Amino acid sequence: MSEHVLRMQGISKRFPGVHALDQVQLNVRKGTVHALMGENGAGKSTLMKCLIGIYAPDSGTIEFKGQEIRIGNTHHALSMGISMIHQELSPIPHMTVAENIFLGREPLTWYGLVDMRELNRRTRELLGRLGIAVAPEKKMVELSIANTQLVEIAKAISYDSSLIVMDEPTSAITEAEVANLHNIIRSLRSRGVSIIYITHKMDEVFNICDEVTVLRDGRYVGTNPIQALSHDLLIQKMVGRELTAMFHKEETPIAEPILYVRNYSGKRFRGVTFQVRRGEIFGVAGLMGAGRTELLETIFGVHPRTSGEIYLHGKRVEIRRPSDSIQHGLALLTEDRKLSGLYLN
Ligand SMILES: Nc1ncnc2c1ncn2[C@@H]1O[C@H](COP(=O)(O)OP(=O)(O)O)[C@@H](O)[C@H]1O
Ligand SMILES: [Mg+2]
């Protein structure tokens, strides 16, 4: 096995009331994809923010390419060859895709202004090379969450870093886009780039990763080559107990229907009919792009329907806008809570 490009040892970080990291270690080999796993709140993002200089760890050492380093901010990290795809997407909404990607390192014309043609050309070349179909001139606000995530990925890769941290990079993209990202990762790896890959998706870990480090409640559990792990073993390490205890089934009585959606059609779905009963958790499944979000947003009154009726407690209701829904006692927790989930008044 190759030598370590990164060694983080004894890293601790406290926030008021939370011991987010307690003596954690992470050792990543050159030219490998290293999964960092653990349940929500285990400390994965905090550890990565300590690496790239967003947080200063309370204790511990970081060695990069054999030298102890102390990174003060993300610029410093980038200049050392470490970039990161953040879990929380935070594009600058009114800038274009190209401006976002090359922010702070725009090509200039000979009289010192941003060379828009060159900027767009470089962006088109980068996105084309990565197989990402987004126009450089588009404003970030106009992009879907999936495309926003793809631009974030392109940006992190564009720095030609030797270590790229990917914090849940596939939470919003389609299966085809995940497959494309994995091909990009394989090609980076073959050129000696190291990747730290954070995800909850087991199949992605087994598909792309070479080694796995598991954290639990801010503590280091262990590091193993992927060949030494099975799905069950990995989950067991993450949750810290046997699998059998995880999903125990509770009997719930079948109650009366509360919401009845009949023959509902909208922009991306047709003829949807279902009932949701009192006390029920009702799942809506489908691939990315299948129309799940559209369906729920249309029911809630965000988009107009083209056919269908809604009954609440057996009575027909007319929902034309979100305020009608709210009046009838419905609430919608949106996919992107930062962008569309705020109702300010
Ligand atoms: N900026 C912060 N201030 C206070 N607590 C935080 C902050 N960031 C993370 N935490 C807490 O630290 C713990 C680890 O969080 P995080 O690193 O985001 O976990 P993960 O990425 O594994 O889901 C959690 O208990 C979280 O609530
Ligand atoms: Mg996280």
Coordinates of C-alpha atoms and ligand atoms in Angstrom, one line a residue:
M1 CA 0.0 0.0 0.0
S2 CA 1.1 3.5 -0.7
E3 CA 2.3 6.0 1.9
H4 CA 0.0 8.4 3.7
V5 CA -0.6 11.8 2.2
L6 CA -2.5 12.9 5.2
R7 CA -2.2 12.1 8.9
M8 CA -4.5 13.6 11.4
Q9 CA -3.8 12.5 15.0
G10 CA -5.4 13.2 18.3
I11 CA -7.8 15.8 16.9
S12 CA -10.2 17.2 19.5
K13 CA -12.8 20.0 19.0
R14 CA -15.4 21.2 21.5
F15 CA -18.4 23.5 20.7
P16 CA -20.3 25.0 23.6
G17 CA -22.0 21.9 25.1
V18 CA -20.8 19.4 22.5
H19 CA -17.6 17.4 22.4
A20 CA -17.7 17.2 18.6
L21 CA -14.3 15.4 18.2
D22 CA -12.5 13.5 20.9
Q23 CA -8.9 12.4 20.0
V24 CA -9.8 11.5 16.4
Q25 CA -7.4 10.2 13.9
L26 CA -7.6 9.9 10.1
N27 CA -4.8 8.5 7.9
V28 CA -5.3 8.7 4.1
R29 CA -3.0 7.1 1.6
K30 CA -1.8 8.7 -1.6
G31 CA -3.9 8.0 -4.7
T32 CA -6.8 6.3 -2.8
V33 CA -10.4 7.0 -2.1
H34 CA -10.9 7.1 1.7
A35 CA -14.5 6.9 3.0
L36 CA -15.3 8.8 6.2
M37 CA -18.4 7.3 7.7
G38 CA -20.6 7.6 10.8
E39 CA -24.1 8.5 11.7
N40 CA -25.4 12.1 11.6
G41 CA -23.6 14.2 14.2
A42 CA -20.6 11.8 14.4
G43 CA -18.2 14.6 13.6
K44 CA -17.3 14.0 10.0
S45 CA -17.9 17.5 8.7
T46 CA -16.2 19.0 11.8
L47 CA -13.1 16.9 11.2
M48 CA -12.9 18.1 7.6
K49 CA -13.5 21.7 8.6
C50 CA -10.5 21.3 11.0
L51 CA -8.5 20.0 8.1
I52 CA -9.2 22.9 5.7
G53 CA -8.9 25.7 8.3
I54 CA -12.6 26.6 8.9
Y55 CA -12.2 25.5 12.5
A56 CA -9.0 25.4 14.6
P57 CA -8.9 22.1 16.5
D58 CA -8.4 22.3 20.3
S59 CA -5.6 19.7 20.1
G60 CA -4.0 17.3 17.7
T61 CA -1.6 17.4 14.8
I62 CA -2.0 17.4 11.0
E63 CA 0.7 16.1 8.7
F64 CA 0.3 16.6 4.9
K65 CA 2.8 15.1 2.5
G66 CA 5.1 14.3 5.5
Q67 CA 5.2 17.8 7.0
E68 CA 3.3 19.0 10.0
I69 CA 1.0 21.8 8.9
R70 CA -1.3 24.3 10.6
I71 CA -3.9 25.6 8.2
G72 CA -5.4 29.0 9.1
N73 CA -8.1 29.4 6.4
T74 CA -9.5 27.8 3.3
H75 CA -7.3 29.9 1.0
H76 CA -4.3 28.5 2.8
A77 CA -5.7 25.0 2.3
L78 CA -6.2 25.6 -1.4
S79 CA -2.7 26.9 -1.8
M80 CA -1.4 23.7 -0.2
G81 CA -3.4 21.5 -2.6
I82 CA -6.4 20.7 -0.4
S83 CA -9.9 21.5 -1.7
M84 CA -13.4 20.6 -0.5
I85 CA -16.9 20.0 -1.8
H86 CA -19.1 21.2 1.1
Q87 CA -22.2 19.5 2.4
E88 CA -24.0 22.8 2.6
L89 CA -24.1 24.3 -0.8
S90 CA -23.6 28.0 -0.7
P91 CA -23.3 29.5 -4.2
I92 CA -23.4 33.2 -4.8
P93 CA -26.9 33.3 -6.3
H94 CA -26.6 36.2 -8.7
M95 CA -23.2 35.3 -10.1
T96 CA -22.9 33.1 -13.1
V97 CA -21.7 29.5 -13.0
A98 CA -18.3 30.6 -14.5
E99 CA -18.0 33.5 -12.0
N100 CA -18.7 31.1 -9.1
I101 CA -16.2 28.5 -10.2
F102 CA -13.4 31.0 -10.8
L103 CA -14.2 33.5 -8.0
G104 CA -11.0 35.2 -6.9
R105 CA -8.9 33.8 -9.8
E106 CA -10.7 35.2 -12.8
P107 CA -8.6 35.7 -16.0
L108 CA -8.1 39.4 -16.7
T109 CA -7.8 41.4 -19.9
W110 CA -4.6 43.4 -20.5
Y111 CA -6.3 46.5 -19.0
G112 CA -7.2 44.7 -15.8
L113 CA -10.9 43.8 -16.2
V114 CA -12.4 40.3 -16.0
D115 CA -12.0 38.6 -19.3
M116 CA -15.5 37.2 -19.6
R117 CA -14.9 35.4 -22.9
E118 CA -11.8 33.6 -21.5
L119 CA -13.7 33.0 -18.2
N120 CA -16.6 31.3 -20.0
R121 CA -14.2 29.4 -22.3
R122 CA -12.3 27.9 -19.4
T123 CA -15.5 27.0 -17.6
R124 CA -17.0 25.4 -20.7
E125 CA -13.7 23.4 -21.1
L126 CA -13.8 22.3 -17.5
L127 CA -17.5 21.3 -17.4
G128 CA -17.1 19.6 -20.8
R129 CA -14.1 17.6 -19.5
L130 CA -16.1 16.6 -16.5
G131 CA -19.2 15.7 -18.5
I132 CA -21.4 18.3 -16.7
A133 CA -24.1 19.8 -18.9
V134 CA -24.5 23.3 -17.4
A135 CA -24.0 26.6 -19.3
P136 CA -21.2 28.8 -17.9
E137 CA -23.3 32.0 -18.5
K138 CA -26.3 30.8 -16.3
K139 CA -26.9 32.5 -13.0
M140 CA -26.6 30.2 -10.0
V141 CA -30.1 31.0 -8.9
E142 CA -31.5 29.5 -12.1
L143 CA -29.9 26.1 -11.5
S144 CA -31.6 23.1 -9.9
I145 CA -30.1 21.8 -6.7
A146 CA -28.6 18.9 -8.6
N147 CA -26.8 21.3 -11.0
T148 CA -25.7 23.5 -8.1
Q149 CA -24.1 20.4 -6.6
L150 CA -22.4 19.6 -9.9
V151 CA -21.0 23.1 -10.2
E152 CA -19.6 22.8 -6.6
I153 CA -18.0 19.5 -7.6
A154 CA -16.5 21.1 -10.7
K155 CA -15.2 24.0 -8.7
A156 CA -13.4 21.7 -6.1
I157 CA -11.8 19.7 -8.9
S158 CA -10.7 22.8 -10.9
Y159 CA -8.1 23.7 -8.3
D160 CA -6.0 20.6 -9.4
S161 CA -5.6 19.7 -5.7
S162 CA -3.8 16.6 -4.5
L163 CA -6.4 16.0 -1.8
I164 CA -10.1 16.6 -2.4
V165 CA -12.6 16.3 0.4
M166 CA -16.1 15.4 -0.8
D167 CA -18.7 15.9 2.0
E168 CA -21.9 14.2 0.8
P169 CA -21.3 15.2 -2.8
T170 CA -24.2 13.1 -4.2
S171 CA -27.1 14.0 -1.9
A172 CA -28.9 15.8 -4.7
I173 CA -27.8 14.3 -8.0
T174 CA -29.2 11.5 -10.2
E175 CA -27.8 8.0 -10.5
A176 CA -26.3 8.8 -13.9
E177 CA -24.6 11.8 -12.4
V178 CA -23.3 9.7 -9.5
A179 CA -21.8 7.2 -12.0
N180 CA -20.2 10.1 -13.9
L181 CA -18.7 11.5 -10.6
H182 CA -17.4 8.0 -9.8
N183 CA -15.6 7.9 -13.1
I184 CA -14.1 11.3 -12.5
I185 CA -12.9 10.1 -9.1
R186 CA -11.4 7.0 -10.6
S187 CA -9.5 9.1 -13.1
L188 CA -8.3 11.5 -10.4
R189 CA -7.1 8.5 -8.3
S190 CA -5.2 7.0 -11.2
R191 CA -3.3 10.3 -11.4
G192 CA -2.4 10.1 -7.7
V193 CA -5.0 12.4 -6.3
S194 CA -6.4 11.4 -2.9
I195 CA -10.1 11.7 -2.1
I196 CA -11.9 11.8 1.3
Y197 CA -15.4 10.7 0.5
I198 CA -18.3 11.2 3.0
T199 CA -21.6 9.6 2.3
H200 CA -24.4 7.7 3.9
K201 CA -24.9 5.6 0.8
M202 CA -23.4 2.1 1.4
D203 CA -23.4 1.1 -2.3
E204 CA -21.3 4.1 -3.2
V205 CA -18.8 3.2 -0.5
F206 CA -18.4 -0.3 -1.7
N207 CA -18.3 0.9 -5.3
I208 CA -15.6 3.6 -5.1
C209 CA -13.7 3.5 -1.8
D210 CA -10.4 1.8 -0.9
E211 CA -10.4 2.3 2.8
V212 CA -13.0 3.3 5.4
T213 CA -12.6 5.2 8.7
V214 CA -15.6 5.2 11.0
L215 CA -16.4 7.8 13.6
R216 CA -19.1 7.4 16.3
D217 CA -20.2 10.2 18.7
G218 CA -17.0 12.2 18.0
R219 CA -14.7 9.2 18.6
Y220 CA -12.5 7.2 16.3
V221 CA -13.8 3.6 15.8
G222 CA -11.4 2.2 13.3
T223 CA -9.9 2.1 9.8
N224 CA -10.2 -0.9 7.5
P225 CA -9.6 -1.7 3.8
I226 CA -13.0 -2.1 2.1
Q227 CA -12.3 -5.8 1.4
A228 CA -12.3 -6.4 5.1
L229 CA -15.9 -5.0 5.5
S230 CA -19.4 -6.1 4.7
H231 CA -22.5 -3.9 4.8
D232 CA -23.6 -5.3 8.1
L233 CA -20.2 -5.0 9.7
L234 CA -19.9 -1.4 8.6
I235 CA -23.3 -0.4 9.9
Q236 CA -22.5 -2.2 13.2
K237 CA -19.3 -0.1 13.5
M238 CA -21.3 3.1 12.8
V239 CA -24.2 2.5 15.2
G240 CA -22.2 0.6 17.8
R241 CA -24.6 -2.3 18.3
E242 CA -25.8 -5.4 16.6
L243 CA -28.0 -5.0 13.5
T244 CA -30.9 -7.0 14.8
A245 CA -31.7 -4.3 17.4
M246 CA -31.9 -1.6 14.7
F247 CA -35.3 -2.0 13.1
H248 CA -37.9 -3.3 15.3
K249 CA -41.4 -3.3 13.8
E250 CA -44.2 -1.8 15.8
E251 CA -47.8 -2.7 15.2
T252 CA -50.0 0.3 14.5
P253 CA -53.7 0.2 14.0
I254 CA -55.0 1.2 10.6
A255 CA -56.9 4.5 11.0
E256 CA -59.2 6.6 8.9
P257 CA -57.9 8.4 5.8
I258 CA -57.0 12.1 6.4
L259 CA -55.7 13.2 3.0
Y260 CA -57.2 11.8 -0.2
V261 CA -55.5 12.9 -3.5
R262 CA -57.5 11.8 -6.5
N263 CA -56.3 11.7 -10.2
Y264 CA -53.9 14.5 -9.6
S265 CA -51.9 15.7 -12.6
G266 CA -49.3 18.5 -13.0
K267 CA -46.3 19.4 -15.0
R268 CA -44.3 16.3 -14.4
F269 CA -46.8 13.7 -13.2
R270 CA -50.2 12.4 -14.3
G271 CA -53.2 10.7 -12.6
V272 CA -51.7 10.3 -9.1
T273 CA -54.2 8.8 -6.6
F274 CA -53.4 7.9 -2.9
Q275 CA -54.7 8.2 0.6
V276 CA -52.8 9.0 3.8
R277 CA -54.3 7.7 7.0
R278 CA -54.2 9.2 10.5
G279 CA -50.8 8.6 12.2
E280 CA -49.3 7.2 9.0
I281 CA -45.9 7.9 7.5
F282 CA -46.5 7.7 3.8
G283 CA -43.5 7.2 1.5
V284 CA -43.2 8.6 -2.0
A285 CA -40.5 6.8 -3.9
G286 CA -38.9 7.3 -7.3
L287 CA -35.6 8.2 -8.9
M288 CA -34.3 11.7 -9.0
G289 CA -36.4 13.6 -11.6
A290 CA -39.4 11.2 -11.4
G291 CA -41.6 14.1 -10.2
R292 CA -41.8 13.4 -6.4
T293 CA -41.0 17.0 -5.5
E294 CA -43.3 18.4 -8.2
L295 CA -46.1 16.2 -6.9
L296 CA -45.8 17.4 -3.3
E297 CA -45.3 21.0 -4.3
T298 CA -48.4 20.9 -6.6
I299 CA -50.5 19.4 -3.8
F300 CA -49.3 22.1 -1.5
G301 CA -50.2 24.8 -4.1
V302 CA -46.8 25.9 -5.2
H303 CA -47.5 25.0 -8.8
P304 CA -50.9 24.8 -10.6
R305 CA -52.5 21.3 -11.2
T306 CA -54.0 20.3 -14.5
S307 CA -56.5 17.8 -13.1
G308 CA -57.6 16.2 -9.9
E309 CA -59.1 16.8 -6.5
I310 CA -57.9 16.9 -2.9
Y311 CA -60.1 15.8 0.1
L312 CA -59.1 16.5 3.7
H313 CA -61.1 14.6 6.4
G314 CA -63.5 13.6 3.6
K315 CA -64.3 17.1 2.4
R316 CA -63.2 18.5 -0.9
V317 CA -60.8 21.4 -0.5
E318 CA -59.5 23.9 -3.1
I319 CA -55.8 24.6 -2.9
R320 CA -54.5 27.2 -5.3
R321 CA -51.6 28.6 -3.3
P322 CA -49.4 27.6 -0.3
S323 CA -51.4 29.9 2.0
D324 CA -54.6 27.8 1.3
S325 CA -52.6 24.7 2.4
I326 CA -51.4 26.3 5.5
Q327 CA -55.0 27.4 6.3
H328 CA -56.1 23.8 6.0
G329 CA -53.3 22.6 8.4
L330 CA -50.8 21.3 5.9
A331 CA -47.1 22.0 6.2
L332 CA -44.3 21.4 3.7
L333 CA -40.7 20.9 4.6
T334 CA -38.9 21.6 1.4
E335 CA -35.9 19.8 -0.1
D336 CA -33.8 23.0 0.1
R337 CA -34.7 24.5 3.4
K338 CA -32.3 27.4 3.0
L339 CA -33.7 28.6 -0.4
S340 CA -37.4 27.8 -0.5
G341 CA -38.2 26.8 3.1
L342 CA -38.3 30.3 4.7
Y343 CA -41.6 32.1 5.1
L344 CA -40.5 35.5 6.3
N345 CA -43.0 38.2 7.0
Ligands
LIG1 N1 -20.6 25.2 14.5 C1 -21.1 24.4 15.4 N2 -21.5 24.8 16.6 C2 -21.9 24.0 17.6 N3 -22.1 22.6 17.4 C3 -21.7 22.1 16.2 C4 -21.2 23.0 15.2 N4 -20.9 22.2 14.1 C5 -21.2 20.9 14.5 N5 -21.6 20.9 15.7 C6 -22.0 19.7 16.5 O1 -20.9 18.8 16.5 C7 -21.4 17.4 16.3 C8 -20.8 16.9 15.0 O2 -21.4 17.5 13.9 P1 -20.9 17.2 12.4 O3 -19.4 17.3 12.3 O4 -21.7 18.1 11.5 O5 -21.4 15.7 12.2 P2 -21.5 14.9 10.8 O6 -20.9 15.7 9.7 O7 -20.8 13.6 11.1 O8 -23.0 14.7 10.6 C9 -22.9 17.5 16.3 O9 -23.3 17.2 17.6 C10 -23.2 18.9 15.9 O10 -24.4 19.3 16.4
MG2 MG -21.8 16.4 7.9

